Coordinates of C-alpha atoms in Angstrom, one line a residue:
M138 CA -12.9 -19.2 39.0
K139 CA -14.5 -16.8 36.5
Q140 CA -17.4 -16.3 38.9
F141 CA -15.0 -15.6 41.8
K142 CA -13.2 -13.0 39.6
Y143 CA -16.5 -11.5 38.6
L144 CA -17.5 -11.2 42.3
I145 CA -14.3 -9.6 43.3
T146 CA -14.3 -7.1 40.4
N147 CA -17.9 -6.0 41.2
L148 CA -17.2 -5.9 44.9
F149 CA -14.2 -3.6 44.2
L150 CA -16.4 -1.4 42.0
I151 CA -19.1 -1.1 44.7
I152 CA -16.5 -0.2 47.3
F153 CA -14.7 2.2 45.0
F154 CA -17.9 3.9 44.0
S155 CA -19.1 4.1 47.6
F156 CA -15.8 5.5 48.7
N157 CA -15.8 8.2 46.0
V158 CA -19.4 9.2 46.7
Y159 CA -19.6 9.0 50.4
S160 CA -16.2 9.7 51.8
Q161 CA -16.5 13.4 51.1
D162 CA -16.1 15.9 54.0
Y163 CA -19.4 17.8 54.1
N164 CA -18.7 19.5 57.4
I165 CA -19.7 23.2 57.0
N166 CA -16.4 24.2 58.6
S167 CA -14.4 22.8 55.6
I168 CA -15.8 25.4 53.3
P169 CA -13.3 28.1 52.5
E170 CA -14.4 31.3 54.2
E171 CA -14.1 33.4 51.0
L172 CA -16.7 31.2 49.3
L173 CA -19.3 31.9 51.9
N174 CA -19.6 35.7 51.2
N175 CA -22.9 36.6 49.5
S176 CA -23.7 32.9 48.9
K177 CA -27.0 31.1 49.5
A178 CA -25.5 27.7 48.6
I179 CA -22.1 26.0 47.9
V180 CA -21.6 23.3 45.4
R181 CA -19.2 20.9 47.3
T182 CA -18.5 18.6 44.4
E183 CA -19.8 18.0 40.9
K184 CA -18.5 15.4 38.6
I185 CA -20.0 14.6 35.2
T186 CA -18.6 11.7 33.2
F187 CA -19.9 11.3 29.7
K188 CA -18.8 8.2 27.9
V189 CA -19.6 8.0 24.2
E190 CA -20.1 4.4 23.2
G191 CA -21.0 4.8 19.6
I192 CA -22.8 7.0 17.1
N193 CA -26.1 6.2 19.0
N194 CA -25.2 5.5 22.6
A195 CA -23.6 7.1 25.6
T196 CA -23.6 6.8 29.4
E197 CA -23.6 9.8 31.6
Q198 CA -22.7 9.4 35.3
V199 CA -23.1 12.3 37.7
V200 CA -22.2 12.9 41.3
Y201 CA -23.4 16.2 42.7
A202 CA -23.5 17.6 46.2
I203 CA -24.6 21.1 47.3
T204 CA -24.7 22.7 50.8
I205 CA -27.8 24.9 51.3
L206 CA -26.9 27.8 53.7
N207 CA -30.3 29.4 54.1
E208 CA -33.9 29.5 52.9
N209 CA -32.8 31.6 49.8
G210 CA -31.0 28.5 48.5
I211 CA -33.6 25.9 49.0
K212 CA -34.6 25.7 45.3
N213 CA -31.0 24.7 44.5
A214 CA -31.5 21.6 46.6
E215 CA -34.2 20.2 44.3
F216 CA -33.5 17.4 41.8
V217 CA -35.0 18.2 38.4
K218 CA -33.9 16.0 35.5
F219 CA -35.7 15.7 32.1
Y220 CA -35.7 12.6 30.0
N221 CA -37.5 11.1 27.0
D222 CA -37.5 8.2 24.6
F223 CA -33.8 8.7 23.9
S224 CA -32.6 9.1 27.5
K225 CA -33.4 7.1 30.6
I226 CA -32.4 8.0 34.2
N227 CA -31.3 5.2 36.5
N228 CA -29.7 4.6 39.9
I229 CA -30.9 7.8 41.5
E230 CA -29.6 8.2 45.0
A231 CA -30.1 11.2 47.3
T232 CA -28.6 11.6 50.7
I233 CA -28.9 14.4 53.2
F234 CA -26.1 15.4 55.6
D235 CA -26.2 17.9 58.5
E236 CA -23.9 20.8 59.1
N237 CA -21.3 18.5 60.7
G238 CA -21.3 16.3 57.6
K239 CA -23.1 13.5 59.4
K240 CA -25.6 11.5 57.4
V241 CA -29.2 12.4 58.3
K242 CA -31.2 10.3 55.9
K243 CA -31.3 8.7 52.5
I244 CA -34.3 9.7 50.5
P245 CA -36.3 6.6 49.6
S246 CA -37.0 5.8 46.0
D247 CA -40.8 6.1 46.4
K248 CA -40.2 9.9 47.1
I249 CA -38.7 10.3 43.6
Q250 CA -41.5 11.8 41.6
D251 CA -42.0 11.1 37.9
Y252 CA -44.4 13.2 35.8
S253 CA -45.0 14.6 32.4
A254 CA -42.9 17.7 31.5
I255 CA -45.5 18.8 29.0
S256 CA -47.8 21.6 30.2
G257 CA -51.3 21.9 29.0
F258 CA -53.3 19.4 26.8
S259 CA -51.3 16.8 25.0
L260 CA -52.0 13.3 23.7
Y261 CA -48.3 12.5 24.0
E262 CA -46.5 12.3 27.4
D263 CA -43.0 11.0 26.6
N264 CA -41.1 14.0 27.7
R265 CA -40.9 13.5 31.4
V266 CA -39.1 14.8 34.5
K267 CA -37.7 13.1 37.6
Y268 CA -38.1 15.4 40.6
I269 CA -37.0 15.3 44.2
D270 CA -37.9 17.8 46.9
P271 CA -35.6 17.1 49.9
N272 CA -38.3 18.3 52.3
Y273 CA -35.6 19.3 54.8
R274 CA -35.2 22.8 56.3
V275 CA -32.5 22.5 59.0
Y276 CA -29.9 24.9 57.7
P277 CA -27.1 24.5 56.8
F278 CA -27.4 21.1 55.3
T279 CA -25.9 19.2 52.3
I280 CA -27.7 17.0 49.8
E281 CA -25.8 14.7 47.6
Y282 CA -27.2 13.2 44.4
S283 CA -25.8 10.5 42.2
Y284 CA -27.4 9.0 39.0
T285 CA -26.8 7.6 35.6
I286 CA -28.4 8.5 32.3
K287 CA -28.3 6.1 29.4
H288 CA -28.5 7.9 26.0
N289 CA -29.9 6.2 22.9
G290 CA -29.6 8.8 20.1
L291 CA -26.9 11.4 20.4
L292 CA -28.0 14.7 18.9
N293 CA -26.8 16.5 22.1
Y294 CA -24.0 16.1 24.5
P295 CA -24.3 17.6 28.0
I296 CA -23.5 21.3 28.7
W297 CA -21.1 21.9 31.5
Q298 CA -21.8 25.1 33.5
P299 CA -19.6 25.2 36.6
Y300 CA -21.3 28.4 37.7
N301 CA -24.6 26.9 39.0
D302 CA -26.6 30.0 39.7
F303 CA -26.4 33.5 41.1
N304 CA -25.1 33.6 44.7
V305 CA -23.9 30.0 44.5
A306 CA -20.2 29.3 44.9
T307 CA -18.4 26.1 43.8
I308 CA -15.6 24.2 45.5
H309 CA -15.0 21.7 42.7
S310 CA -16.7 21.0 39.4
E311 CA -15.4 18.6 36.8
F312 CA -16.5 17.4 33.4
Q313 CA -15.0 14.3 31.8
L314 CA -15.6 13.2 28.2
I315 CA -14.5 9.7 27.2
I316 CA -14.5 9.1 23.5
D317 CA -13.0 6.7 21.0
K318 CA -9.4 7.6 20.4
N319 CA -9.9 7.9 16.7
S320 CA -12.7 10.5 17.2
V321 CA -12.0 14.2 17.6
P322 CA -14.7 15.9 19.8
R323 CA -16.1 19.3 18.9
F324 CA -16.4 21.7 21.8
Y325 CA -16.8 25.4 22.4
F326 CA -15.9 26.8 25.8
K327 CA -17.5 30.2 26.2
N328 CA -16.1 32.8 28.7
S329 CA -13.2 30.6 29.7
T330 CA -9.7 29.8 28.9
I331 CA -9.6 26.5 30.7
K332 CA -7.9 23.8 28.7
P333 CA -8.8 20.1 29.0
D334 CA -6.4 17.6 30.5
I335 CA -6.1 14.9 27.7
K336 CA -5.2 11.3 28.5
I337 CA -4.9 8.7 25.8
E338 CA -5.7 5.2 26.7
K339 CA -5.7 1.9 24.7
S340 CA -9.0 2.5 22.9
S341 CA -10.2 5.9 24.1
T342 CA -9.2 9.4 24.8
I343 CA -10.3 11.1 28.1
Y344 CA -10.8 14.9 28.1
T345 CA -11.1 16.4 31.6
W346 CA -12.1 20.0 32.4
N347 CA -12.2 21.1 36.1
I348 CA -12.4 24.2 38.1
T349 CA -12.0 24.8 41.9
N350 CA -12.9 27.4 44.4
I351 CA -15.0 29.8 42.4
K352 CA -16.8 32.6 44.3
S353 CA -20.4 33.2 43.9
I354 CA -21.7 35.9 41.6
E355 CA -24.3 38.3 43.0
E356 CA -27.3 38.9 40.9
E357 CA -27.2 42.5 39.5
S358 CA -30.0 44.5 37.9
Y359 CA -29.9 45.1 34.2
S360 CA -27.5 42.2 33.7
P361 CA -27.7 39.8 30.7
D362 CA -28.7 36.2 30.9
F363 CA -26.5 34.2 33.4
S364 CA -25.1 32.0 30.6
I365 CA -23.9 35.0 28.5
F366 CA -21.1 36.0 30.9
T367 CA -20.3 32.9 32.9
P368 CA -18.2 29.9 31.6
N369 CA -20.1 27.1 29.9
L370 CA -18.8 24.3 27.8
M371 CA -20.7 23.1 24.8
L372 CA -19.9 19.8 23.2
A373 CA -21.5 18.2 20.2
P374 CA -21.0 15.2 17.9
S375 CA -19.9 15.6 14.3
I376 CA -21.8 12.5 13.1
F377 CA -25.0 11.6 15.0
S378 CA -28.0 9.4 14.7
I379 CA -31.5 9.7 16.1
D380 CA -34.0 6.9 15.5
G381 CA -32.3 5.7 12.4
Y382 CA -31.9 9.2 10.9
E383 CA -28.1 9.9 10.6
G384 CA -26.8 13.5 10.3
N385 CA -23.7 15.6 10.2
A386 CA -23.5 18.7 12.5
E387 CA -20.1 19.9 11.6
T388 CA -21.7 22.7 9.6
W389 CA -25.0 24.5 9.7
E390 CA -25.5 23.3 6.1
G391 CA -25.1 19.7 7.2
F392 CA -27.4 20.1 10.2
G393 CA -30.1 21.6 7.9
K394 CA -29.8 18.7 5.5
W395 CA -30.7 16.4 8.4
I396 CA -33.8 18.5 9.1
N397 CA -34.7 18.3 5.5
E398 CA -34.5 14.5 5.7
L399 CA -36.8 14.5 8.7
N400 CA -39.3 16.8 7.0
K401 CA -39.3 15.0 3.6
G402 CA -42.7 13.9 2.5
K403 CA -44.5 15.8 5.3
N404 CA -46.1 18.4 3.1
N405 CA -49.0 16.3 1.8
L406 CA -52.4 18.0 1.7
S407 CA -55.7 16.7 0.3
E408 CA -56.8 18.0 -3.1
T409 CA -59.8 19.5 -1.3
T410 CA -57.6 21.7 1.0
K411 CA -55.5 22.7 -2.0
I412 CA -58.6 24.0 -3.8
V413 CA -59.7 25.9 -0.7
I414 CA -56.4 27.6 -0.4
K415 CA -56.3 28.6 -4.1
N416 CA -59.8 30.1 -3.8
L417 CA -58.8 32.0 -0.7
V418 CA -56.0 33.9 -2.4
K419 CA -57.3 34.3 -5.9
D420 CA -58.4 37.9 -5.3
C421 CA -55.4 38.9 -3.2
K422 CA -53.5 42.0 -4.5
N423 CA -50.0 41.1 -3.4
K424 CA -47.8 38.5 -1.8
Y425 CA -48.3 39.9 1.7
D426 CA -52.1 39.8 1.4
S427 CA -51.9 36.2 0.2
V428 CA -49.6 35.1 3.0
A429 CA -51.7 36.9 5.6
T430 CA -54.9 35.3 4.3
I431 CA -53.4 31.8 4.5
Y432 CA -51.8 32.5 7.9
N433 CA -55.2 33.6 9.2
Y434 CA -56.8 30.4 7.8
M435 CA -54.1 28.4 9.7
Q436 CA -54.7 30.3 12.9
N437 CA -58.4 29.8 12.8
K438 CA -58.2 26.1 12.0
T439 CA -55.6 24.9 14.4
R440 CA -54.4 25.1 18.0
Y441 CA -51.1 24.4 19.6
V442 CA -50.5 21.1 21.3
S443 CA -47.0 19.8 22.4
I444 CA -46.0 16.6 20.6
Q445 CA -42.8 15.0 22.0
E446 CA -43.1 11.3 21.2
G447 CA -39.9 9.7 20.0
I448 CA -38.4 11.4 16.9
G449 CA -41.4 13.7 17.3
S450 CA -39.2 15.9 19.4
W451 CA -37.7 16.9 16.0
Q452 CA -39.9 15.6 13.2
P453 CA -43.3 17.1 12.4
F454 CA -46.2 14.9 11.6
E455 CA -47.8 15.3 8.2
A456 CA -49.6 18.4 7.0
E457 CA -52.6 16.3 6.2
T458 CA -52.8 15.1 9.8
V459 CA -52.8 18.7 11.1
D460 CA -55.4 19.6 8.6
R461 CA -57.6 16.7 9.7
L462 CA -57.1 16.9 13.5
G463 CA -56.7 20.7 13.8
Y464 CA -53.8 20.7 16.2
G465 CA -50.0 20.3 16.3
D466 CA -46.8 21.4 18.0
C467 CA -44.6 24.2 16.7
K468 CA -42.9 21.9 14.2
A469 CA -46.2 20.5 12.9
L470 CA -47.9 23.9 12.6
A471 CA -44.8 25.4 10.9
N472 CA -44.7 22.5 8.4
Y473 CA -48.5 22.8 7.9
T474 CA -48.3 26.5 7.3
K475 CA -45.4 26.0 4.8
S476 CA -47.5 23.3 3.0
L477 CA -50.5 25.6 2.8
L478 CA -48.3 28.4 1.3
E479 CA -46.9 25.8 -1.2
A480 CA -50.4 24.9 -2.3
A481 CA -50.8 28.6 -3.3
G482 CA -47.5 28.6 -5.1
I483 CA -45.8 30.7 -2.5
E484 CA -42.2 29.7 -1.6
S485 CA -41.4 29.6 2.2
N486 CA -38.8 28.3 4.5
Y487 CA -38.9 26.3 7.7
I488 CA -36.8 27.9 10.5
L489 CA -35.3 26.6 13.7
I490 CA -34.9 29.2 16.5
R491 CA -34.2 29.6 20.2
A492 CA -37.4 31.2 21.4
G493 CA -38.0 33.1 24.7
Q494 CA -38.3 36.8 25.6
D495 CA -34.9 36.9 27.3
A496 CA -33.3 33.8 25.7
P497 CA -29.6 34.3 24.8
N498 CA -28.6 34.1 21.2
I499 CA -27.3 30.9 19.7
I500 CA -23.5 30.4 19.2
T501 CA -23.4 30.7 15.4
E502 CA -19.7 29.6 15.2
F503 CA -20.6 26.2 16.8
P504 CA -23.0 24.3 14.7
S505 CA -25.1 22.1 17.0
N506 CA -28.6 21.7 18.3
Q507 CA -29.3 25.0 20.1
F508 CA -33.0 25.3 19.2
N509 CA -36.3 24.9 21.0
H510 CA -38.9 26.2 18.5
A511 CA -39.8 26.3 14.8
I512 CA -41.3 29.2 12.7
V513 CA -41.7 30.0 9.0
C514 CA -40.5 32.8 6.8
V515 CA -41.6 33.9 3.3
P516 CA -38.9 35.6 1.1
D517 CA -40.3 38.8 -0.4
K518 CA -37.5 40.7 -2.1
N519 CA -36.0 42.8 0.6
D520 CA -39.0 42.4 2.9
T521 CA -39.2 38.9 4.4
I522 CA -42.5 37.9 6.0
W523 CA -42.0 36.1 9.3
L524 CA -44.7 33.8 10.7
E525 CA -45.1 32.6 14.3
C526 CA -47.3 29.6 13.8
T527 CA -48.2 28.7 17.4
S528 CA -49.9 32.1 18.2
P529 CA -53.6 32.4 17.3
Y530 CA -53.4 36.2 17.8
S531 CA -50.2 37.5 16.0
P532 CA -50.6 39.2 12.7
A533 CA -48.6 37.9 9.7
G534 CA -45.1 39.4 9.7
Y535 CA -44.9 40.1 13.4
M536 CA -42.4 38.3 15.6
G537 CA -42.6 40.0 19.0
T538 CA -40.3 39.5 21.9
F539 CA -40.6 35.7 21.8
T540 CA -38.5 35.4 18.6
D541 CA -37.3 38.9 17.7
D542 CA -33.7 40.1 17.1
R543 CA -31.8 36.8 17.1
D544 CA -30.0 34.4 14.9
A545 CA -31.9 31.4 13.6
L546 CA -31.4 28.5 11.2
L547 CA -33.2 28.8 7.8
I548 CA -33.7 25.4 6.1
D549 CA -33.7 25.4 2.3
K550 CA -33.1 22.8 -0.3
N551 CA -29.3 23.0 0.2
G552 CA -29.4 22.5 4.0
G553 CA -29.2 25.2 6.6
K554 CA -27.9 28.8 6.9
I555 CA -27.9 31.4 9.6
V556 CA -30.4 34.3 9.3
H557 CA -31.5 37.1 11.7
T558 CA -35.0 37.8 12.7
P559 CA -36.5 41.3 12.7
V560 CA -35.2 44.0 15.0
Y561 CA -37.7 46.4 16.3
S562 CA -36.6 50.0 16.8
A563 CA -37.5 52.5 19.5
E564 CA -40.1 54.0 17.0
E565 CA -41.8 50.6 16.9
N566 CA -41.5 49.7 20.6
K567 CA -43.7 52.5 21.6
K568 CA -46.3 53.5 24.2
I569 CA -48.2 56.7 23.4
R570 CA -50.6 57.8 26.1
K571 CA -53.0 60.8 26.2
T572 CA -54.5 61.6 29.6
E573 CA -57.1 64.3 30.3
I574 CA -57.8 65.0 33.9
T575 CA -60.4 67.4 35.2
L576 CA -60.0 68.5 38.8
D577 CA -62.5 69.8 41.3
N578 CA -61.9 72.1 44.3
N579 CA -61.0 69.2 46.6
G580 CA -58.3 67.7 44.4
N581 CA -60.5 64.8 43.1
G582 CA -60.8 64.3 39.4
I583 CA -62.1 62.5 36.4
A584 CA -59.5 60.9 34.0
V585 CA -60.0 59.9 30.4
I586 CA -56.9 57.9 29.2
K587 CA -56.2 56.6 25.7
T588 CA -53.1 54.6 25.1
N589 CA -51.6 52.9 22.0
F590 CA -49.2 50.1 22.6
T591 CA -46.9 48.7 19.8
G592 CA -43.9 46.4 19.7
T593 CA -42.6 45.2 23.1
F594 CA -45.4 47.2 24.8
Y595 CA -48.0 45.4 22.7
D596 CA -46.5 42.0 23.9
E597 CA -46.5 43.2 27.5
F598 CA -50.1 44.4 27.6
F599 CA -51.8 42.1 25.0
P600 CA -52.6 39.4 27.6
I601 CA -55.1 41.7 29.2
T602 CA -57.3 41.5 26.1
V603 CA -57.9 37.8 26.5
R604 CA -58.9 37.9 30.1
D605 CA -62.5 38.2 31.5
N606 CA -63.7 41.5 32.9
K607 CA -62.8 40.8 36.5
D608 CA -59.2 39.9 35.6
K609 CA -59.1 43.0 33.2
K610 CA -59.9 45.2 36.1
E611 CA -57.4 43.7 38.4
M612 CA -54.7 44.1 35.7
I613 CA -55.7 47.8 35.2
Y614 CA -55.4 48.5 38.9
S615 CA -52.0 46.9 38.9
N616 CA -50.8 48.7 35.8
I617 CA -52.0 52.3 36.5
K618 CA -49.9 54.1 39.0
F619 CA -52.4 56.5 40.4
A620 CA -52.6 56.2 44.2
N621 CA -56.4 56.1 44.6
F622 CA -58.9 55.5 41.8
N623 CA -62.0 53.6 40.6
I624 CA -62.5 52.2 37.2
K625 CA -65.7 53.6 35.5
D626 CA -65.2 52.1 32.1
F627 CA -62.6 50.4 29.9
N628 CA -62.2 49.1 26.4
Y629 CA -59.6 47.4 24.2
I630 CA -59.3 47.3 20.4
I631 CA -56.6 45.6 18.4
D632 CA -55.5 46.7 15.0
K633 CA -54.1 43.5 13.6
L634 CA -51.5 45.2 11.4
R635 CA -48.1 43.9 10.5
L636 CA -46.9 46.0 13.5
P637 CA -50.0 45.4 15.6
V638 CA -51.5 48.2 17.8
L639 CA -53.4 47.7 21.0
H640 CA -55.7 50.6 21.8
E641 CA -56.7 51.0 25.5
S642 CA -59.4 53.4 26.7
L643 CA -60.0 54.0 30.4
N644 CA -62.4 56.3 32.3
L645 CA -61.4 56.7 35.9
D646 CA -62.6 58.4 39.1
L647 CA -59.6 59.8 40.9
R648 CA -59.7 60.4 44.6
E649 CA -57.3 63.0 46.1
Y650 CA -55.3 63.1 42.9
A651 CA -54.1 66.5 43.9
S652 CA -53.1 67.1 47.6
K653 CA -55.0 69.9 49.2
M654 CA -53.0 72.1 51.6
N655 CA -55.0 75.2 52.9
N656 CA -55.7 77.1 49.7
L657 CA -53.3 75.1 47.5
L658 CA -53.7 72.1 45.3
I659 CA -50.4 70.2 44.6
V660 CA -50.5 68.0 41.5
D661 CA -48.1 65.1 41.0
I662 CA -48.2 65.6 37.2
T663 CA -46.4 62.4 35.9
S664 CA -47.8 60.0 38.5
I665 CA -49.4 57.8 35.8
N666 CA -46.1 56.8 34.3
K667 CA -43.1 57.9 36.5
I668 CA -39.9 56.3 37.5
N669 CA -40.6 54.9 41.0
Q670 CA -37.6 52.7 41.6
L671 CA -33.9 53.4 41.1
P672 CA -31.1 51.0 40.4
V673 CA -28.7 50.8 43.3
R674 CA -25.1 52.1 43.0
N675 CA -22.5 49.3 42.9
E676 CA -18.8 50.0 42.9
N677 CA -17.9 46.4 42.2
R678 CA -20.2 45.5 39.4
I679 CA -19.2 42.4 37.4
S680 CA -21.7 42.1 34.6
N681 CA -22.4 44.4 31.7
I682 CA -25.4 46.7 31.6
Y683 CA -27.7 45.0 29.1
I684 CA -30.7 46.7 27.5
K685 CA -32.1 44.2 25.1
R686 CA -34.7 46.3 23.4
P687 CA -35.0 50.1 22.8
I688 CA -38.3 51.7 23.8
T689 CA -40.1 55.1 23.5
E690 CA -42.8 56.4 25.9
I691 CA -44.7 59.6 25.1
D692 CA -47.2 60.9 27.7
S693 CA -49.4 63.9 27.0
I694 CA -51.2 64.9 30.2
L695 CA -53.7 67.7 30.0
I696 CA -54.9 68.9 33.4
T697 CA -58.0 71.2 33.7
Y698 CA -58.3 72.8 37.1
P699 CA -61.1 74.9 38.6
E700 CA -61.3 78.5 37.3
N701 CA -61.1 79.8 40.8
Y702 CA -57.5 78.6 40.9
I703 CA -54.4 80.0 39.3
C704 CA -51.1 78.2 38.5
E705 CA -48.8 79.7 41.0
T706 CA -45.7 77.6 39.9
T707 CA -45.1 76.2 36.5
P708 CA -42.1 73.7 36.6
A709 CA -39.2 74.5 34.3
N710 CA -38.9 72.4 31.1
I711 CA -36.4 69.6 31.5
S712 CA -34.1 67.9 28.9
I713 CA -31.7 65.0 29.7
N714 CA -29.4 63.4 27.2
S715 CA -27.2 60.4 27.7
D716 CA -25.8 57.4 25.8
F717 CA -28.4 55.4 27.7
G718 CA -31.3 57.4 26.3
K719 CA -33.0 60.8 26.4
Y720 CA -35.8 62.4 28.3
S721 CA -37.8 65.6 28.1
L722 CA -40.6 67.1 30.2
D723 CA -42.3 70.2 28.7
F724 CA -45.1 72.4 30.1
F725 CA -47.6 74.4 28.1
P726 CA -50.0 76.6 30.2
D727 CA -53.3 77.9 28.8
K728 CA -55.8 79.7 31.1
N729 CA -57.0 77.0 33.5
K730 CA -55.3 74.2 31.7
M731 CA -51.8 72.8 31.8
L732 CA -50.4 70.4 29.2
C733 CA -47.4 68.3 30.2
V734 CA -45.6 66.3 27.6
R735 CA -43.2 63.6 28.9
T736 CA -41.0 61.7 26.5
L737 CA -38.6 59.0 27.4
K738 CA -36.4 57.0 24.9
V739 CA -34.2 54.2 26.2
N740 CA -31.5 53.0 23.9
K741 CA -30.7 49.4 23.2
G742 CA -27.1 48.7 24.4
D743 CA -24.5 46.5 26.0
Y744 CA -22.4 48.7 28.3
L745 CA -19.2 47.9 30.3
P746 CA -19.6 47.5 34.1
I747 CA -17.5 50.5 34.7
R748 CA -20.3 52.7 33.3
Y749 CA -22.9 51.3 35.8
N750 CA -22.8 54.2 38.2
E751 CA -23.1 56.6 35.2
F752 CA -26.2 54.6 34.3
V753 CA -27.6 55.0 37.9
E754 CA -27.0 58.8 37.7
F755 CA -29.0 58.9 34.5
Y756 CA -31.9 57.3 36.2
K757 CA -31.6 59.5 39.2
K758 CA -32.1 62.5 37.0
L759 CA -35.2 60.9 35.5
F760 CA -36.5 60.2 39.0
K761 CA -36.0 63.8 40.0
A762 CA -37.6 65.1 36.9
D763 CA -40.6 62.8 37.2
N764 CA -41.3 64.3 40.7
A765 CA -42.1 67.7 39.3
K766 CA -45.2 69.2 41.0
L767 CA -47.8 71.7 39.7
V768 CA -48.8 74.1 42.4
L769 CA -52.3 75.6 42.1
K770 CA -53.5 78.5 44.3
E771 CA -57.0 79.5 45.1
K772 CA -57.8 83.0 44.0

């Protein structure tokens, strides 16, 4: 009898699951017309059910179907799910339907790829990804996925983002949290006022958020990260446990205490290494010199390798191990650097941060795991020294665009507290270029160009310095905006200062730099660094205008022309001022020479969408000014 009841129950579950998954109407004609506008894909249904089964365990069940309307949306049809020692993906099913909603095929399990998610060299391969390419291109079509994830270790709960991507609309998306009725979940719903439907059952409470018929958002230039202005629901446990390490994430202080527990006893170094470090810094004149010396020692001795085995996703291995092997991931290298500093009697702090040039800031009012990187800082009165431990090239104290201007979690003996990394000003994010061009009677020329890059420009152009000469030339041809030139010579020098400077020297042959028309030479003065592309006007802009970093560009262009020519027309000086920035273009004639000085400063800012067309007009003025011409007439 028990076996019969078991059989009937399971049969019912199979029928119920099959009905819910496969009874959907995926006919293209059932999509509301208003959702098709500007869309490359339509999410037909998304349901995420996350059942917390204890401090360590949870089961996540997902059903997700998306209709791909055209080639632009094909990447949205792919299945990409990461997993590790603490999460396992099971029961993956993928089915393709045609435009009429008729089943075309089920993707066989042997087409589900499974590979390491760690790029580059690693001895550890436990962070992995499941991947499916539908390999179907008959548009429109729908692909439906269902799968289960078993979690063993609950530092994170899933994030619900009902807006899937730019130009993707959604018919229905739902997130359901099932938790013990005596537990109160922590959640933060950004950019939304949606309240959960709460249902209390015998032993659990079910929280359900859902949203229907949301139109796609068109990607807009100068917009912030997608997650900054679209709804996303963050959830996190208060008490959690990973691999036997229990923590409390209700406060940043509590989360920091958990990190302290993970890092405890990892600062061991051999007596030999301690003696080496003390000898290295014995003649240093100040704290910065000592820190920089130790930092350079670490950079020369180690290399970055991703380590993601088990609790290794969060716990560094011992400093002695890094010292002996000469490699480690960001956590291990940060801990090693901190240990080396400690050997010299220098106090420092381990820091967790969300890294990435355009990464959105963490939500400081919602303590939780929001980090992907570790660095170190050294308190020095009012001048903290920040150390990016995975870069073999950065000078001590320089963060760069990977970790600048964002909140981070500093770990000290009391736990964790929020700090902010350095913000670089327009005076620090600077490109200063001096160009000397000597023209002949045919409009050809020789150019000598010297450029200094600092701040964000240093980060942008630094990669050229570690390439071979062939790649360097290709990058120069790509970066320099002259229409027709040959590279005669080039050179790069780095001043590894606290604010590093990249010096670039170029010698170029210019062909037809000036256009010859009868007895005239017409010179496009600012062609080396001019505005070539304008933002497009948009009367219905949705997102803010977001300029993450301020910059300054200063170009001095000295043109020497043949003595048998005179400057027939000198363009008028130009000055443009706006909340978005300021621009000037000034001309200084001297015999057969013309000096042009172009200065552009772009302000950091977060501006309302209503100002977008004003922003476009500002750039139109710059575009017009940059097209000033120098007219030379033969005597």
